[in-house]
PDB file of C-alpha atoms and ligand atoms in Angstrom:
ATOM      1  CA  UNK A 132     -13.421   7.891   9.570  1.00 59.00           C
ATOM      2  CA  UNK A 133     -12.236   5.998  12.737  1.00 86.00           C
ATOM      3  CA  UNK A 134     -11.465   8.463  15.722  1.00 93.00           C
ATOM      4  CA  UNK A 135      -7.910   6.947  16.224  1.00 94.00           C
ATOM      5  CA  UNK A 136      -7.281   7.033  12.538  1.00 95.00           C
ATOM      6  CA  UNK A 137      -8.389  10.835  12.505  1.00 96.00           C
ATOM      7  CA  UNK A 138      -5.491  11.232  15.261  1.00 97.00           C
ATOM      8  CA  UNK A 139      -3.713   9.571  13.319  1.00 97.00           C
ATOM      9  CA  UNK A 140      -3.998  11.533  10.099  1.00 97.00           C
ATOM     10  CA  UNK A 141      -3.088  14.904  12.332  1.00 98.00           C
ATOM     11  CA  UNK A 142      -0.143  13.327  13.188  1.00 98.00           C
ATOM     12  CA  UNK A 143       1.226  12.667   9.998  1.00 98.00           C
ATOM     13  CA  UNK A 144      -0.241  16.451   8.556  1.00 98.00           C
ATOM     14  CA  UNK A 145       1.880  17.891  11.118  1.00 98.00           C
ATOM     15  CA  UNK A 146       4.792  16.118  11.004  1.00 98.00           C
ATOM     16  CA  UNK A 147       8.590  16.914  11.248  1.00 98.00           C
ATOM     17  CA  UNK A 148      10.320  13.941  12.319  1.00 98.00           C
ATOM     18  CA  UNK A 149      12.347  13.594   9.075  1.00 98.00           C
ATOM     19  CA  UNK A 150      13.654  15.783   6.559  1.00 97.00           C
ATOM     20  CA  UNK A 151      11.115  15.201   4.218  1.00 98.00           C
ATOM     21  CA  UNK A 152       8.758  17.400   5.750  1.00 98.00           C
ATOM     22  CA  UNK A 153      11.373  20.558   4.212  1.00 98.00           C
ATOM     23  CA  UNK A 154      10.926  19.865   0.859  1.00 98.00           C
ATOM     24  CA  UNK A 155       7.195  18.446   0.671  1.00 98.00           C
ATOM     25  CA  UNK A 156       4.141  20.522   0.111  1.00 98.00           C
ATOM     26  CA  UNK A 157       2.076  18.148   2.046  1.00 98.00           C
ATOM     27  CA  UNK A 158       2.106  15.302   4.284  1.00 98.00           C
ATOM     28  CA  UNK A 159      -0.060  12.120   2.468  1.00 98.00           C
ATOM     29  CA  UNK A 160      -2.171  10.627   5.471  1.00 98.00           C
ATOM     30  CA  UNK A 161      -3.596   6.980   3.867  1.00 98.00           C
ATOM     31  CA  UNK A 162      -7.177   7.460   2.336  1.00 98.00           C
ATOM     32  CA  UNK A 163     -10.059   5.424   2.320  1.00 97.00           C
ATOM     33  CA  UNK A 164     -12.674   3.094   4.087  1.00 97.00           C
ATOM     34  CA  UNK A 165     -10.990   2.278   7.605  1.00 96.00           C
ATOM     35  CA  UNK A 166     -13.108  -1.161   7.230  1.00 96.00           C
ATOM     36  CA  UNK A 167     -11.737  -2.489   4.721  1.00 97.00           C
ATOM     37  CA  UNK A 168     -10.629  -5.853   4.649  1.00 98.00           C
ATOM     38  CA  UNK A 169      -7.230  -4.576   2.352  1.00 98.00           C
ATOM     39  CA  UNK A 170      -5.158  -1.961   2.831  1.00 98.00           C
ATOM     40  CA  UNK A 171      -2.601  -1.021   0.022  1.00 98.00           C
ATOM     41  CA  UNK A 172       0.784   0.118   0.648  1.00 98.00           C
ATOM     42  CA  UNK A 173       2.905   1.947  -2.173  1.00 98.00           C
ATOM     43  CA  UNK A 174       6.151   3.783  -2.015  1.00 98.00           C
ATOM     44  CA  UNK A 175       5.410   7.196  -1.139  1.00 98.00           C
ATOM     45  CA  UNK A 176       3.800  10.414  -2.192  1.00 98.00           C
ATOM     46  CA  UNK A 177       4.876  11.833  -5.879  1.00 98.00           C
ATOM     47  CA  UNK A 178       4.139  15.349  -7.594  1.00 98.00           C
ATOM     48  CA  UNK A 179       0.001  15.442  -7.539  1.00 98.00           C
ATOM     49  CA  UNK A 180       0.158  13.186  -4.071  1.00 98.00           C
ATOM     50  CA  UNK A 181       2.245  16.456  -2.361  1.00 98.00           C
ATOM     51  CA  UNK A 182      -0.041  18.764  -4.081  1.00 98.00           C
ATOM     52  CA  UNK A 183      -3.087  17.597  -3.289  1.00 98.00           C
ATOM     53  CA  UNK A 184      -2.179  15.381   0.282  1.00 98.00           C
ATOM     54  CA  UNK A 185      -4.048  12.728  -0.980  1.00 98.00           C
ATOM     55  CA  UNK A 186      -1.922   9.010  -1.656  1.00 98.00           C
ATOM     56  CA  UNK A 187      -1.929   7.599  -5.482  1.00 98.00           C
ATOM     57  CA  UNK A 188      -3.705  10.521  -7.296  1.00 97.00           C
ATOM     58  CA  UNK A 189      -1.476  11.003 -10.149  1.00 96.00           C
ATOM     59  CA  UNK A 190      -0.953   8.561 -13.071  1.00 96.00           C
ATOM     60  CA  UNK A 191       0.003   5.634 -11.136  1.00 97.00           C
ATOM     61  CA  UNK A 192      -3.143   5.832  -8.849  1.00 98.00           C
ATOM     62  CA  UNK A 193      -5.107   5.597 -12.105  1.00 97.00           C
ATOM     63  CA  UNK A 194      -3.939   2.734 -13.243  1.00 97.00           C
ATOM     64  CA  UNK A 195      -4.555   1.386  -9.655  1.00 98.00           C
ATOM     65  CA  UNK A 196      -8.447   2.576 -10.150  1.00 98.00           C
ATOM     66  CA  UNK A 197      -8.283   0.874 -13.199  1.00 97.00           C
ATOM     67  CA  UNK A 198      -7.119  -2.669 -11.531  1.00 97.00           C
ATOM     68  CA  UNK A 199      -9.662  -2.230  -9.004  1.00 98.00           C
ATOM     69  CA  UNK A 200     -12.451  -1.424 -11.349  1.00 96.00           C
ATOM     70  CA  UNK A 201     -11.858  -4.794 -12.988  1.00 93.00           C
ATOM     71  CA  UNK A 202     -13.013  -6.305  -9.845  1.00 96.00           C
ATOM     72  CA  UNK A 203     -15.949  -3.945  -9.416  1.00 97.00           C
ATOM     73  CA  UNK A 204     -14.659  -2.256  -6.514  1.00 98.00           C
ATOM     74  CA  UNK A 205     -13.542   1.977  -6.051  1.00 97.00           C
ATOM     75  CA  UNK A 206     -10.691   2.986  -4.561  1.00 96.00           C
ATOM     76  CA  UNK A 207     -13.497   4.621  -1.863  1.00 97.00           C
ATOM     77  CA  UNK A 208     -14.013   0.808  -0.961  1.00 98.00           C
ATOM     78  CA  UNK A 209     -10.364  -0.005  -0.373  1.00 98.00           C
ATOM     79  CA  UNK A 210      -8.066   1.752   2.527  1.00 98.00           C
ATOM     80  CA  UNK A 211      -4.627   3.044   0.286  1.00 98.00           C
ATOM     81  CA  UNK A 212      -1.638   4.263   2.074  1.00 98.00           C
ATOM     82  CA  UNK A 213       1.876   4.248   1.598  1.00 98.00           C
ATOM     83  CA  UNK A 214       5.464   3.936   3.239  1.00 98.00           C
ATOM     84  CA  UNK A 215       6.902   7.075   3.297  1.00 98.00           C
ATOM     85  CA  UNK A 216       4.332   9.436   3.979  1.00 98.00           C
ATOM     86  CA  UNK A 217       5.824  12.823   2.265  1.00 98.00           C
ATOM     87  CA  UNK A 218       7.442  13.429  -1.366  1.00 98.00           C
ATOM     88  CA  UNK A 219      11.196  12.547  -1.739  1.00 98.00           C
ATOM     89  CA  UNK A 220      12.992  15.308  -3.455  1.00 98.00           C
ATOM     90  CA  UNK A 221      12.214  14.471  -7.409  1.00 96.00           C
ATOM     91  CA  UNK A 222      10.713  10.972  -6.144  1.00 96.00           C
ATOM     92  CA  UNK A 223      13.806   9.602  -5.336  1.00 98.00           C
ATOM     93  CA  UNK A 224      13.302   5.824  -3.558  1.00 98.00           C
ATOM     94  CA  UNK A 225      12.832   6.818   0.174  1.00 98.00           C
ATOM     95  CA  UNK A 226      16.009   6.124   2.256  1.00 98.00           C
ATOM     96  CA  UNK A 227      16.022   3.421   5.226  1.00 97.00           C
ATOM     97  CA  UNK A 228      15.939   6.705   7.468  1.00 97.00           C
ATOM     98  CA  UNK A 229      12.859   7.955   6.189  1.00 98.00           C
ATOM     99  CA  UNK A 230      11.540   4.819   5.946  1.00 98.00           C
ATOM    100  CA  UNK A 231      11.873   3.748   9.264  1.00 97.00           C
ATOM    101  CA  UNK A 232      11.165   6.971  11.005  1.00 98.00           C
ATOM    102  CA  UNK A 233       7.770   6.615   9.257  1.00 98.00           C
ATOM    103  CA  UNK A 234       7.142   3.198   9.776  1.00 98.00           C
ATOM    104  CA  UNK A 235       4.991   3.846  12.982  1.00 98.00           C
ATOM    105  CA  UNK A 236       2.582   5.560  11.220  1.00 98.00           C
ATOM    106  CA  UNK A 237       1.976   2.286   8.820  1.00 98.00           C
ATOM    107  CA  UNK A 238       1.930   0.363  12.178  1.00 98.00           C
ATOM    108  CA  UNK A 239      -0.778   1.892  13.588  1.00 98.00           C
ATOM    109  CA  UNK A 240      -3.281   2.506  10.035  1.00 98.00           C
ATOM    110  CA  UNK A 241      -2.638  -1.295  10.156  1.00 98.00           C
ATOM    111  CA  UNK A 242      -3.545  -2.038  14.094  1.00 97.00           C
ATOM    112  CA  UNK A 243      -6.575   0.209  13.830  1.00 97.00           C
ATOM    113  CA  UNK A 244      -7.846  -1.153  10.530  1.00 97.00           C
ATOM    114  CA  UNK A 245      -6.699  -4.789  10.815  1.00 98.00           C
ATOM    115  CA  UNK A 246      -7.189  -5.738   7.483  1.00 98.00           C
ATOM    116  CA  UNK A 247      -7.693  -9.481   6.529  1.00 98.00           C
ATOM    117  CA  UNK A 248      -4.238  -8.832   4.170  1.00 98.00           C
ATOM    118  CA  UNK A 249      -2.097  -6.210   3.178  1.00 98.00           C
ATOM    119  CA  UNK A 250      -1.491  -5.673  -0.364  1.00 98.00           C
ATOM    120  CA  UNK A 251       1.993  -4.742  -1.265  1.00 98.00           C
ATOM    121  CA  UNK A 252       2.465  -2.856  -4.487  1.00 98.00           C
ATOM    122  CA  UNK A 253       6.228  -3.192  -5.679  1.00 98.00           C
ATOM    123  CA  UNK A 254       9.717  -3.298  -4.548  1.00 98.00           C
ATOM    124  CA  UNK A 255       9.815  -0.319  -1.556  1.00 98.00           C
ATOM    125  CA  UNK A 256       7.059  -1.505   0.325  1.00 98.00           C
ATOM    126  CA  UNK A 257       8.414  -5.246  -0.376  1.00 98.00           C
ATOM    127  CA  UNK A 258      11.341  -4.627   0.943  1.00 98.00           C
ATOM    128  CA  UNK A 259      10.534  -2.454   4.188  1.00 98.00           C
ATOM    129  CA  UNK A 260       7.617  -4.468   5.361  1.00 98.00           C
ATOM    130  CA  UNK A 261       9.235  -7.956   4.253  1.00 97.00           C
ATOM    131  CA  UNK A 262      12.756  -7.489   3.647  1.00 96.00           C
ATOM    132  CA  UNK A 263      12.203  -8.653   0.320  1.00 96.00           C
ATOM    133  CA  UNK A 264      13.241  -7.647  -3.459  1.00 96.00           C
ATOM    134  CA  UNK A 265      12.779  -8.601  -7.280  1.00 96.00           C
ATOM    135  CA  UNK A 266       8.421  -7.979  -6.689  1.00 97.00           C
ATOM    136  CA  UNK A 267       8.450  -9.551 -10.317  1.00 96.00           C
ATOM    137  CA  UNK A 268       9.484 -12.780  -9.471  1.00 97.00           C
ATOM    138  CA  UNK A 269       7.114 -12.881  -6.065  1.00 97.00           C
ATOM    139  CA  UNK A 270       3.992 -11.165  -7.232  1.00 98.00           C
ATOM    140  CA  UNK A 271       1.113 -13.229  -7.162  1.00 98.00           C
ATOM    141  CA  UNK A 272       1.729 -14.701  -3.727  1.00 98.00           C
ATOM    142  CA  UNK A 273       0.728 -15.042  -0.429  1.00 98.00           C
ATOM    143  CA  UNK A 274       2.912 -14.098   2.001  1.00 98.00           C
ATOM    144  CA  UNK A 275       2.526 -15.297   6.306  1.00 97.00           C
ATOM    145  CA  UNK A 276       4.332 -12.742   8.970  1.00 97.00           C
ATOM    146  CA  UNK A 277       3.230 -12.291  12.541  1.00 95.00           C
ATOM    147  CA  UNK A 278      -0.236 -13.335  11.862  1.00 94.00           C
ATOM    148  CA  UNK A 279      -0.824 -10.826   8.889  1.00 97.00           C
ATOM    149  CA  UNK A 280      -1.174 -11.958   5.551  1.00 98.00           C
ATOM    150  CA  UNK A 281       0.470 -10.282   2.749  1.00 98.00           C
ATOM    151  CA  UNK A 282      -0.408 -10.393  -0.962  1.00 98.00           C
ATOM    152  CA  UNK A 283       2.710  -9.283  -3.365  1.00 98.00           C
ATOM    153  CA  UNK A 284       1.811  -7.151  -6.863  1.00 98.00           C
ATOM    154  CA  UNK A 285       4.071  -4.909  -8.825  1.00 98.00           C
ATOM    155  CA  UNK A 286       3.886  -1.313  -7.986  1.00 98.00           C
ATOM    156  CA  UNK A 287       1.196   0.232 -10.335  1.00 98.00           C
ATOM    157  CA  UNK A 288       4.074   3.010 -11.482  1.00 97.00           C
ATOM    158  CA  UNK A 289       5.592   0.318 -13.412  1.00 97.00           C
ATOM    159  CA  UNK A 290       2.955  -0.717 -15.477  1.00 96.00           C
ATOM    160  CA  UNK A 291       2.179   2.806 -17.349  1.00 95.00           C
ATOM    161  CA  UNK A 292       4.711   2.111 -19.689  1.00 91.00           C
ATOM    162  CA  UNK A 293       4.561  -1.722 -19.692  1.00 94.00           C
ATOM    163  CA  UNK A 294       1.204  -3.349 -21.141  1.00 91.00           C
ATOM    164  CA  UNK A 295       2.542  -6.518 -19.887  1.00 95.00           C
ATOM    165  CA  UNK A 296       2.715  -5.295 -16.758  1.00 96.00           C
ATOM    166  CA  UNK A 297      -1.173  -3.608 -16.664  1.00 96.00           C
ATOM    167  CA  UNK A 298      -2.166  -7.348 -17.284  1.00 96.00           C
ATOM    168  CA  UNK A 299      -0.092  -8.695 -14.277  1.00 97.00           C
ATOM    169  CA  UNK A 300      -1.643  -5.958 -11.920  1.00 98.00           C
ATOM    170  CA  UNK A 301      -5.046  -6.792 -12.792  1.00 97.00           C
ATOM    171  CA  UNK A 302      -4.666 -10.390 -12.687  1.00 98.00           C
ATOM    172  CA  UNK A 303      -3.264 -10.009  -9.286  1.00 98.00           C
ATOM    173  CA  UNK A 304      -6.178  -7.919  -8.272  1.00 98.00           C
ATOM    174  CA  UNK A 305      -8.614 -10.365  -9.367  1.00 98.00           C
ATOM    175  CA  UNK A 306      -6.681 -12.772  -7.098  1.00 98.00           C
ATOM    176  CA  UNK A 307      -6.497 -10.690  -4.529  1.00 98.00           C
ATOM    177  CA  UNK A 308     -10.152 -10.150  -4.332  1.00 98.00           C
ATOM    178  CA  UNK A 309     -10.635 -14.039  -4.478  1.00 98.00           C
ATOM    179  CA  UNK A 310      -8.520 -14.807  -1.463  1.00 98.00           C
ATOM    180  CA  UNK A 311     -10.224 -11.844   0.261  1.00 98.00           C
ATOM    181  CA  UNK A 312     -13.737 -14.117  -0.282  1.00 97.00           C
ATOM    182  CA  UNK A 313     -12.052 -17.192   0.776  1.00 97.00           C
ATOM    183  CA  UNK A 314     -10.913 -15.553   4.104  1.00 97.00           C
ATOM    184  CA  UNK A 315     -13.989 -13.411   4.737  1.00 96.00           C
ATOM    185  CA  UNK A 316     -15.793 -17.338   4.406  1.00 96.00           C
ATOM    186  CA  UNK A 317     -13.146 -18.761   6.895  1.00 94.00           C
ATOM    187  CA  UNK A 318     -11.737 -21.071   4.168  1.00 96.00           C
ATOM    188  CA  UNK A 319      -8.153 -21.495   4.304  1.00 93.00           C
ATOM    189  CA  UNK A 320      -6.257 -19.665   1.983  1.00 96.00           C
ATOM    190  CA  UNK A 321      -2.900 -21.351   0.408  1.00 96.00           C
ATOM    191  CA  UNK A 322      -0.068 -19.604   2.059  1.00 97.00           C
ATOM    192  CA  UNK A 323       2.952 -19.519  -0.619  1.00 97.00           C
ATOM    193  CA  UNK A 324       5.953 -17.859   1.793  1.00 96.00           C
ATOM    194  CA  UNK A 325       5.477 -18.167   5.705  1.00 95.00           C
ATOM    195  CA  UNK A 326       8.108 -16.039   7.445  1.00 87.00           C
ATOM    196  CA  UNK A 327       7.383 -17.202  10.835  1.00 75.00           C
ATOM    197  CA  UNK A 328       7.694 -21.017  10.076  1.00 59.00           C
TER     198      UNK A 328
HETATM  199  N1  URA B  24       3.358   6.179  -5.971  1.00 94.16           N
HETATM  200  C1  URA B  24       3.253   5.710  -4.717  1.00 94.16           C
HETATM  201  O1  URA B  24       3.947   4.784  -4.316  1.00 94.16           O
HETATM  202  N2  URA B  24       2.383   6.282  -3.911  1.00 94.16           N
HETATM  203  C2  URA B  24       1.580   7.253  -4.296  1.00 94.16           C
HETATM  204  O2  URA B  24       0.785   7.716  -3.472  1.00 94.16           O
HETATM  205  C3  URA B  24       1.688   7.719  -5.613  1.00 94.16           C
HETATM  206  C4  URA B  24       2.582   7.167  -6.436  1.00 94.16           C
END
């Protein structure tokens, strides 16, 4: 792991800027290869995240394995963080607070690993790096902000009930992976939503 992301990862372990840091078990640092050309941002930690410190462990981060598999990639491959970097109380939706108190930690996983595109997985993460909402009717695009590019999917949560939904997350990881080619070859990708036009 990168030196800065190691500082980093400290940082966020011993943490106590919010109230969060009361009730959780521990903090959940992002996880994965600090070269990757995507980093994925979820909500926040749940149950087996706090337990174990480790982000999208549990049920939902299966079903995000699964996606990825499809594509022939491992989670190992891929960098995976989230917003909020400690358990809400029964995994209530993080406040703005919390959310912005921990939003410098995002900033800098993303400076240090400057990833080709950021991969947003459902409404939380839609909404605090985009001031967006209703992920179902985006997902699938291709989003322009301050020279990042952004790729919108539903959060993988939602799909363990929904098969429809398992379909729509894989689909959008196989598209993902495609623009990820296109940009690692220089092509020009087709932006759908620029927000600094
Ligand atoms: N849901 C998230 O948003 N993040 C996790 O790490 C686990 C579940």
């Amino acid at each position: 792991m990168s030196e800065k992301l190691e500082t980093i990862k400290e940082q966020i372990i011993e943490c106590v800027k919010c109230d969060l840091c009361k009730t959780r078990t521990n903090s959940v640092p992002g996880k994965g290869n600090f070269q990757s050309d995507v980093i994925f941002v979820g909500e926040a930690p749940g149950k087996n995240e706090d337990q174990y410190g480790e982000p999208f462990i549990g049920v939902a981060g299966k079903k995000l394995s699964a996606a990825l598999e499809e594509v022939g990639i491992s989670r190992e491959e891929v960098y995976i963080t989230n917003i909020v970097k400690c358990r809400p109380p029964k995994n209530r939706v993080p406040t703005t607070t919390e959310r912005s108190t921990c939003q410098e930690y995002l900033k800098q996983e993303i400076s240090i690993i400057k990833p080709e595109i950021i991969c947003i997985l459902g409404n939380t993460a839609f909404n605090s790096l985009l001031g967006g909402s209703e992920i179902t009717k985006f997902r699938g695009k291709v989003v322009q902000k301050d020279n990042q590019l952004y790729f919108l999917t539903v959060h993988p949560a939602a799909t363990i009930y929904n098969q429809e939904l398992i379909k729509i997350l894989k689909k959008d990881i196989v598209k993902l992976f495609e623009i990820i080619v296109e940009l690692k070859n220089d092509r020009k990708v087709q932006i759908d939503i620029d927000y600094t036009a």
